[in-house]
PDB file of C-alpha atoms and ligand atoms in Angstrom:
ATOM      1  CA  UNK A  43      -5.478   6.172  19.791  1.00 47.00           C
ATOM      2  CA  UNK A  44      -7.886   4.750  22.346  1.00 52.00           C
ATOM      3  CA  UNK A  45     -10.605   5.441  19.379  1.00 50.00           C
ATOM      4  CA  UNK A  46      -9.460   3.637  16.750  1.00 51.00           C
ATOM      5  CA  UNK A  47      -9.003   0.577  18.954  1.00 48.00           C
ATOM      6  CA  UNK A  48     -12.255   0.963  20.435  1.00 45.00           C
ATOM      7  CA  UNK A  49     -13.475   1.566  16.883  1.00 43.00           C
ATOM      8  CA  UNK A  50     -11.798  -1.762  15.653  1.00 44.00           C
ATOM      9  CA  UNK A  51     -13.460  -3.889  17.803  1.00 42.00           C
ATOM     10  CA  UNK A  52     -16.779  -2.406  17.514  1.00 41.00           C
ATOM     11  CA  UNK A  53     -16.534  -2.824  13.807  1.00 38.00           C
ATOM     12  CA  UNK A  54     -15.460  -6.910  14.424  1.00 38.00           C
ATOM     13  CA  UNK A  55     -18.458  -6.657  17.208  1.00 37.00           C
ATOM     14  CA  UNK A  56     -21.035  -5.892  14.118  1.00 38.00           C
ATOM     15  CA  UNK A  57     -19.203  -7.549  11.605  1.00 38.00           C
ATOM     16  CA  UNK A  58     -19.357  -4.647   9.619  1.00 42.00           C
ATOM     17  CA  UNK A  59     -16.183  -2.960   8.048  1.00 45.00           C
ATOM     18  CA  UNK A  60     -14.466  -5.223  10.067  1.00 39.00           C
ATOM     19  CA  UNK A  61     -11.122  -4.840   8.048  1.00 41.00           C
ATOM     20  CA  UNK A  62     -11.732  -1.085   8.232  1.00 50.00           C
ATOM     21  CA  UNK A  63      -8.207   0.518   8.344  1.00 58.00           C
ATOM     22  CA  UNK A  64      -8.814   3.575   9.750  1.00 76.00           C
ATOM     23  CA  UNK A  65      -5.421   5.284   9.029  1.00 86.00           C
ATOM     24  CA  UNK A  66      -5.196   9.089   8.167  1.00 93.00           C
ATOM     25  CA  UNK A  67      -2.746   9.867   4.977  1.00 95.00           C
ATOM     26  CA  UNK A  68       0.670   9.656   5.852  1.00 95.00           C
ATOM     27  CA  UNK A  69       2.370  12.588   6.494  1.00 97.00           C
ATOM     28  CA  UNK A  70      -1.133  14.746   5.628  1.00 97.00           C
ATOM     29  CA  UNK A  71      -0.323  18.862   5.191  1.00 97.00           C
ATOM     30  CA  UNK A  72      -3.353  20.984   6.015  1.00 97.00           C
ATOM     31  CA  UNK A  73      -1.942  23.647   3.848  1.00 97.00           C
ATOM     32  CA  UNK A  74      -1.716  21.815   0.853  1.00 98.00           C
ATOM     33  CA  UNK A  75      -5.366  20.330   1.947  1.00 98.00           C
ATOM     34  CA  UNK A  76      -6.596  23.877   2.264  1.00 98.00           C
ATOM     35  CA  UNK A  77      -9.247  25.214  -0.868  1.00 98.00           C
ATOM     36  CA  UNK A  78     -12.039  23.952  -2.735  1.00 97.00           C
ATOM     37  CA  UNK A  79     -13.625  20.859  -3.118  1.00 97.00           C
ATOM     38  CA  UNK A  80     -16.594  18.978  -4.383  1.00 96.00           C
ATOM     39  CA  UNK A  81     -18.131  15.964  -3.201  1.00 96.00           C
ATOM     40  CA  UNK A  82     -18.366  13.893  -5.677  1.00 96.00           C
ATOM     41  CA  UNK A  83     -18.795  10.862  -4.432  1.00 97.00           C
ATOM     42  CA  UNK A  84     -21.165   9.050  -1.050  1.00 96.00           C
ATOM     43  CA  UNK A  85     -21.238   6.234   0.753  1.00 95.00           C
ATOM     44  CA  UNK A  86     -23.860   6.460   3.517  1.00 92.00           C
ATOM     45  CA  UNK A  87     -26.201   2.992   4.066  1.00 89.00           C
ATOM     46  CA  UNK A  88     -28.450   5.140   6.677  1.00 87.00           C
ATOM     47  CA  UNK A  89     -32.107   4.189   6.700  1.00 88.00           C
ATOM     48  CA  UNK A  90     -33.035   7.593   7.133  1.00 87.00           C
ATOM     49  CA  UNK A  91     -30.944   8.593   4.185  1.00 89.00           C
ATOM     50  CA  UNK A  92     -32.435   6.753   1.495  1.00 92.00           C
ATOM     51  CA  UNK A  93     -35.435   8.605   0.448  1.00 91.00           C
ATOM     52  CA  UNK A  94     -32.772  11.795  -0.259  1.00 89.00           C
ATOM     53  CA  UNK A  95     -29.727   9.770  -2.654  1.00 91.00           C
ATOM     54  CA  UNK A  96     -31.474  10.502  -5.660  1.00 91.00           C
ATOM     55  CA  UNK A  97     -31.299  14.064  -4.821  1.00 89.00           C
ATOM     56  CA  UNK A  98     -28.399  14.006  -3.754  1.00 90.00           C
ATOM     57  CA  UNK A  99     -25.981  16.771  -5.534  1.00 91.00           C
ATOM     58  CA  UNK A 100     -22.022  16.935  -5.433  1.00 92.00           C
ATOM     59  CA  UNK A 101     -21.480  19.964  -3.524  1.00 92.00           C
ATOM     60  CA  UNK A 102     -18.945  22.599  -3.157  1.00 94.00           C
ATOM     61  CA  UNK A 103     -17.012  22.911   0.367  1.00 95.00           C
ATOM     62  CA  UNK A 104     -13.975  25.005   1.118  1.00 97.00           C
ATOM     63  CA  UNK A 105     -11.873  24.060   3.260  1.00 97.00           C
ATOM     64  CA  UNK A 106     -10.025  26.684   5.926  1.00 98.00           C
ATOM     65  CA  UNK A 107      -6.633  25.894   7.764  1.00 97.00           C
ATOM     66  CA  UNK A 108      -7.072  27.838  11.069  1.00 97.00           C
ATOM     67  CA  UNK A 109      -3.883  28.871  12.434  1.00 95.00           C
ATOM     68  CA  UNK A 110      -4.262  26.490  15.651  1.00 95.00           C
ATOM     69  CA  UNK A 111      -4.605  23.476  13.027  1.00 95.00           C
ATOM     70  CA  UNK A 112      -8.621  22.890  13.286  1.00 97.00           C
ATOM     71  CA  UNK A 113     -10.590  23.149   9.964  1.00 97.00           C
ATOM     72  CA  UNK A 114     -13.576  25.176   9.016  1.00 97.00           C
ATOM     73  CA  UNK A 115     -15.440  23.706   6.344  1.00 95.00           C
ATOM     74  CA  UNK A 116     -18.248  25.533   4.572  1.00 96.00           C
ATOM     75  CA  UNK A 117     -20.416  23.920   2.359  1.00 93.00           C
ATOM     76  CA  UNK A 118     -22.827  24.623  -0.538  1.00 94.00           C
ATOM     77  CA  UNK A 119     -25.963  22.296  -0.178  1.00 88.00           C
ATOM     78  CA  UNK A 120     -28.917  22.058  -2.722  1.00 83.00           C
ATOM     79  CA  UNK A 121     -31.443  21.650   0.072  1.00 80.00           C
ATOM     80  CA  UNK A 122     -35.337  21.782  -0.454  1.00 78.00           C
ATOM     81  CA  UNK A 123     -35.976  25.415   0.455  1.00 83.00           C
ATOM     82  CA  UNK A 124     -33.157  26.247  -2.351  1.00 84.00           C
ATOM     83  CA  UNK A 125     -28.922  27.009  -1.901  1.00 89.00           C
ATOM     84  CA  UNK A 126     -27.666  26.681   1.600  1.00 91.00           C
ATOM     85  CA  UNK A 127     -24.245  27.578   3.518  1.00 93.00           C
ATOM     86  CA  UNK A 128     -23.224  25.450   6.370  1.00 91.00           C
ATOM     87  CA  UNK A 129     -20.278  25.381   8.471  1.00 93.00           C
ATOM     88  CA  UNK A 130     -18.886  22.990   9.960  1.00 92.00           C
ATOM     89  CA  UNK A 131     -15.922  22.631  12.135  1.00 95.00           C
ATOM     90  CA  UNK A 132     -13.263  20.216  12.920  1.00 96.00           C
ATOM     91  CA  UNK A 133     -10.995  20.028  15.734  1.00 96.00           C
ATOM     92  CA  UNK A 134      -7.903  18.558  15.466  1.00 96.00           C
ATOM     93  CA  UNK A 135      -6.425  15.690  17.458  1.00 95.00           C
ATOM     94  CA  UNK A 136      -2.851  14.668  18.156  1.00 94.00           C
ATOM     95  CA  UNK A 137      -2.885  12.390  14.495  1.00 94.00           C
ATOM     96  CA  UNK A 138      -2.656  14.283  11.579  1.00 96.00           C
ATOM     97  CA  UNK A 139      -5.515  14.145   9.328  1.00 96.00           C
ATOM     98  CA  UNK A 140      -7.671  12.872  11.885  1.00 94.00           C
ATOM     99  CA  UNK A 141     -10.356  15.503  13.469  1.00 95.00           C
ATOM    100  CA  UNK A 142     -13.755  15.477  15.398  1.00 93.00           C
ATOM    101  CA  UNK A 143     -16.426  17.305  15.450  1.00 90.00           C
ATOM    102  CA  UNK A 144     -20.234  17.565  16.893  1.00 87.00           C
ATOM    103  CA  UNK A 145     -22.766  16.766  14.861  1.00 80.00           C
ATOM    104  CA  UNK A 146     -25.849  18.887  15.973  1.00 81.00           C
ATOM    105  CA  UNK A 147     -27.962  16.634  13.950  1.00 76.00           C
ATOM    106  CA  UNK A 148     -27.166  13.697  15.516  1.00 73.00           C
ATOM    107  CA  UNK A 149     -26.079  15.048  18.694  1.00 81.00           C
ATOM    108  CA  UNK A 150     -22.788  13.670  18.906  1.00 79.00           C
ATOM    109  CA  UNK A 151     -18.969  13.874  18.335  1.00 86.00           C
ATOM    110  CA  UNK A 152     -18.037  12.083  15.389  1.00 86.00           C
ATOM    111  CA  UNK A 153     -14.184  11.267  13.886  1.00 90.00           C
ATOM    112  CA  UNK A 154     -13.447  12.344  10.792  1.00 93.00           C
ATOM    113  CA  UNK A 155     -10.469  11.033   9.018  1.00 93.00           C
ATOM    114  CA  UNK A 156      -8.822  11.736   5.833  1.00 95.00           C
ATOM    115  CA  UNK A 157      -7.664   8.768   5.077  1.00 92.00           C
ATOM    116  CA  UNK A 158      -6.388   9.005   1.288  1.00 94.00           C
ATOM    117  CA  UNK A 159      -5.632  12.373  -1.000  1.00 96.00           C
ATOM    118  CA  UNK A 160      -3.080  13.326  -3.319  1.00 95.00           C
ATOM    119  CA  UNK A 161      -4.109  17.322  -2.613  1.00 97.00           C
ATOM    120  CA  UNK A 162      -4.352  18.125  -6.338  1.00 97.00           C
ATOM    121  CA  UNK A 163      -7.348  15.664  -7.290  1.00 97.00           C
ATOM    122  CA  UNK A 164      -9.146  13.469  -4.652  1.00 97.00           C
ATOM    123  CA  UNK A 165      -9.726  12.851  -1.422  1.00 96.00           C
ATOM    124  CA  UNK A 166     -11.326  10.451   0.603  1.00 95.00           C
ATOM    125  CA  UNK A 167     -13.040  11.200   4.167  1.00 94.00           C
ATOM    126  CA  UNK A 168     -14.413   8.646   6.149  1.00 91.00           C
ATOM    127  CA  UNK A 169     -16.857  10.253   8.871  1.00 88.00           C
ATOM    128  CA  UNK A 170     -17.458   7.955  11.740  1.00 81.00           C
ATOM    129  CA  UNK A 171     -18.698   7.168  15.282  1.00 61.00           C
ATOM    130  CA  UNK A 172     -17.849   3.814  15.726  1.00 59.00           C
ATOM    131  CA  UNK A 173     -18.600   1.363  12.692  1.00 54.00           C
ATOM    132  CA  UNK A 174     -22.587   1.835  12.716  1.00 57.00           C
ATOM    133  CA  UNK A 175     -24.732   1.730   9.911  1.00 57.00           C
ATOM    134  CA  UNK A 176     -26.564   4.521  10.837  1.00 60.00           C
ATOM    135  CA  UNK A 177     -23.953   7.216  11.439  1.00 71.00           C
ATOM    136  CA  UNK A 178     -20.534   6.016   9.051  1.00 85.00           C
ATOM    137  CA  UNK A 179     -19.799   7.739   5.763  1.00 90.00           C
ATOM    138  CA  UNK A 180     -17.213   7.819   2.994  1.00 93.00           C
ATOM    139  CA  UNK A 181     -17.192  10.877   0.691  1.00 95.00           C
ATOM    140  CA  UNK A 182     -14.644  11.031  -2.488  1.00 97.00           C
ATOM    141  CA  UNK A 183     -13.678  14.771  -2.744  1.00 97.00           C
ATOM    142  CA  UNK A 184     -12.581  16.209  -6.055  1.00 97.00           C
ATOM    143  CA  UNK A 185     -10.915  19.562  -6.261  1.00 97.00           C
ATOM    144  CA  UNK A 186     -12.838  19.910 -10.124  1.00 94.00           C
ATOM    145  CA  UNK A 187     -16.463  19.032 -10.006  1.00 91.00           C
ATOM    146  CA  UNK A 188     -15.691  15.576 -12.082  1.00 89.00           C
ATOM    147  CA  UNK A 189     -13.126  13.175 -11.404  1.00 94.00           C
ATOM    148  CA  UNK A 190     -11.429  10.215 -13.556  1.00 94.00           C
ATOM    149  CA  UNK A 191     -13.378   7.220 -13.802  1.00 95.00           C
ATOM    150  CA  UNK A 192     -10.756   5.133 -12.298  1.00 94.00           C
ATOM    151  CA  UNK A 193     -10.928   7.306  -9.530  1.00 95.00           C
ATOM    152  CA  UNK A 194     -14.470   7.156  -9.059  1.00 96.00           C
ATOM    153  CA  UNK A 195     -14.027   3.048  -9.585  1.00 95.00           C
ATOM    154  CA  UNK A 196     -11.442   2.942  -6.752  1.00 93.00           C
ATOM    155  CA  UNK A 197     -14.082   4.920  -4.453  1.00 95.00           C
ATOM    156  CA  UNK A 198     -16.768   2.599  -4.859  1.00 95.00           C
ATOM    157  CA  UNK A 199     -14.472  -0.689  -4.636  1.00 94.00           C
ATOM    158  CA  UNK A 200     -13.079   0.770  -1.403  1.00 90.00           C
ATOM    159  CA  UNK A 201     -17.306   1.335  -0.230  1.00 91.00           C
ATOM    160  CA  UNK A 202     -17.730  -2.360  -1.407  1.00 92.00           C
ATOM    161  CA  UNK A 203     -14.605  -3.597   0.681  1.00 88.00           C
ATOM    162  CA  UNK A 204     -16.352  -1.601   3.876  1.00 85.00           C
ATOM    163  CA  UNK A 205     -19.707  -3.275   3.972  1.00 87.00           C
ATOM    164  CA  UNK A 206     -21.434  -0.468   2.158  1.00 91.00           C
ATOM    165  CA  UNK A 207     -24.325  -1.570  -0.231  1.00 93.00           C
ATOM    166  CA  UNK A 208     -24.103  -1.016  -3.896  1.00 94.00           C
ATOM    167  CA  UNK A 209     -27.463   1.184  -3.651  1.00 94.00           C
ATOM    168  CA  UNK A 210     -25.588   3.400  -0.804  1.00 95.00           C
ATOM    169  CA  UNK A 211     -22.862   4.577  -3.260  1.00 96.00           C
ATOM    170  CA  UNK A 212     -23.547   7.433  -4.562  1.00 96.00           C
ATOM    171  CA  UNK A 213     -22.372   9.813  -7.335  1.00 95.00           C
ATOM    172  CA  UNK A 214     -24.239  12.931  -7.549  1.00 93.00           C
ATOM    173  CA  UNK A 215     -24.620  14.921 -10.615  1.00 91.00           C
ATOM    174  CA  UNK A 216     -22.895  18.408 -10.055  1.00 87.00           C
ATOM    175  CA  UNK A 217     -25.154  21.362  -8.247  1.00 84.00           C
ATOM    176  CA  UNK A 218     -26.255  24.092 -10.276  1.00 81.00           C
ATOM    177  CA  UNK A 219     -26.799  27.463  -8.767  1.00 79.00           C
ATOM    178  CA  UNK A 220     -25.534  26.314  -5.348  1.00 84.00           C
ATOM    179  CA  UNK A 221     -21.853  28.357  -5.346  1.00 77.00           C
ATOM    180  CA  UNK A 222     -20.782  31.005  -3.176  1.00 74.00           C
ATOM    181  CA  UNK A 223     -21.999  34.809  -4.717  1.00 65.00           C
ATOM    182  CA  UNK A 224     -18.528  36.117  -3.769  1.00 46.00           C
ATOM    183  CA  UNK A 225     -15.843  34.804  -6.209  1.00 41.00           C
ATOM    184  CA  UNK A 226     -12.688  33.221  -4.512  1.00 40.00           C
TER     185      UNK A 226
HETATM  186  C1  NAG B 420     -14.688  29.296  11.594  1.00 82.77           C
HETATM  187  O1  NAG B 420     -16.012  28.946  11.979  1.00 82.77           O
HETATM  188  C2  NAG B 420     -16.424  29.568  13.174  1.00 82.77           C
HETATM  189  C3  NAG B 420     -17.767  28.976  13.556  1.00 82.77           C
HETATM  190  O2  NAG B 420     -18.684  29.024  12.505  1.00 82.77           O
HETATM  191  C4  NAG B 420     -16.467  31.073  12.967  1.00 82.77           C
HETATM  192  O3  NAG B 420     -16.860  31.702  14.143  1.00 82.77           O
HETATM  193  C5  NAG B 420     -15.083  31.546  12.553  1.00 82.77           C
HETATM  194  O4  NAG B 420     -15.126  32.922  12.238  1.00 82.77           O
HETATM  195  C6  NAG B 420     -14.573  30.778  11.341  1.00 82.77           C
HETATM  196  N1  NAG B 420     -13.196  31.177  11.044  1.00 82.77           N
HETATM  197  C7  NAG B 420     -12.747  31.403   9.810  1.00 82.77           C
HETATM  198  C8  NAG B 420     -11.324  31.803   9.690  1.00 82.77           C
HETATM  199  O5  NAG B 420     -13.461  31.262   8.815  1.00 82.77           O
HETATM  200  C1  NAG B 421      -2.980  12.860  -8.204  1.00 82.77           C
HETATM  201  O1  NAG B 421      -3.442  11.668  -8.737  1.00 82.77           O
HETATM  202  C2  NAG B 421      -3.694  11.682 -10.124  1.00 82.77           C
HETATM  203  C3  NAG B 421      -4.072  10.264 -10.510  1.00 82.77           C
HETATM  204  O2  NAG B 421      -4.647   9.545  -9.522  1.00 82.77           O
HETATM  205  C4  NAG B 421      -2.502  12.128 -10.915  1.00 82.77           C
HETATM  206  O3  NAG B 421      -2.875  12.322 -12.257  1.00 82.77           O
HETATM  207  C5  NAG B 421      -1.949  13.389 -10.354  1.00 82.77           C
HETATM  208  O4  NAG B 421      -0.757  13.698 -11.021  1.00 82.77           O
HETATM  209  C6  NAG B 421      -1.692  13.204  -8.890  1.00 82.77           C
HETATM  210  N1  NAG B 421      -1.112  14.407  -8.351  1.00 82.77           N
HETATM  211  C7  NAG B 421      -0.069  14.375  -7.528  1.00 82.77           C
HETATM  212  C8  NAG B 421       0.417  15.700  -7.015  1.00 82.77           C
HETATM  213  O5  NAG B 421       0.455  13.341  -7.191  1.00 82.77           O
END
């Protein structure tokens, strides 16, 4: 858990989600993890991002258990030049619930950690390379393309506790026209 201790102290270092608690759920099951989701929530503070939150749409992923316990996730993105499919995929590491993977864009492994879900309604992935403004995110996943308002609240208290900015939480109206052609 080298990481997470190196990740700690980085976050103290910037004085940025310095009370970060970087814990995956307990006892997290892939299987039940497995399916579809939508992000319907974003907490992202980038720079570079802010010119795109108000287009900004809540997605549809899928999530794959691979039998060696690594995770493909494709997503549906609204994207300028119209619908596109990306997949992404996450290694696993000795935690459960904790993964990483190499971002292509940013050239770089990243952690990603789900640190809260209940399987049947939300989740909540924090996406991380250290605590950096730049390159940390928090996305609420629903499995239904709207979740309770008292989930959505919790998301954006938990952003608040982490340093993000009001104006970096984001929750996207659904995507239209942006699902996979082939049913299931
Ligand atoms: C997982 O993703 C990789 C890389 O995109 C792909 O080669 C592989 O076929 C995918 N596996 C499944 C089960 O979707
Ligand atoms: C998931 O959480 C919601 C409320 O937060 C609840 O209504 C639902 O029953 C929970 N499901 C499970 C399996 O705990």
């Amino acid at each position: 858990m080298r990481t997470t201790v190196v990740a700690v102290v980085m976050g103290i270092f910037f004085g940025m989600m310095a009370d970060a608690d970087v814990k995956p759920q307990k006892d997290f099951n892939l299987q039940r993890f497995a399916g579809k989701w939508y992000r319907v929530g974003l907490a992202y503070d980038s720079v570079s991002f802010v010119p795109f939150r108000d287009k900004l749409k809540a997605s549809m992923g899928i999530v794959t258990a691979l039998p060696n316990g690594n995770v493909n996730l494709t997503m549906w993105d609204v994207t300028p030049l119209g619908c596109q499919v990306m997949v992404y995929h996450y290694e696993k590491t000795n935690v459960p619930g904790q993964f990483t993977y190499f971002s292509t864009r940013h050239n770089m492994v990243k952690d990603i950690t789900v640190m809260e879900t209940n399987y049947t309604e939300y989740a909540v992935v924090l996406k991380h390379k250290v605590f950096n403004r730049e390159y940390t995110q928090v996305a609420l996943y629903g499995r239904t393309q709207t979740v309770r308002n008292d989930v959505i609240n919790k998301f954006k208290a938990f952003a608040l506790s982490q340093g993000f900015s009001r104006g970096s939480i984001l929750t996207p109206p659904p995507a239209e026209n942006c699902t996979p052609s082939r049913s299931g």
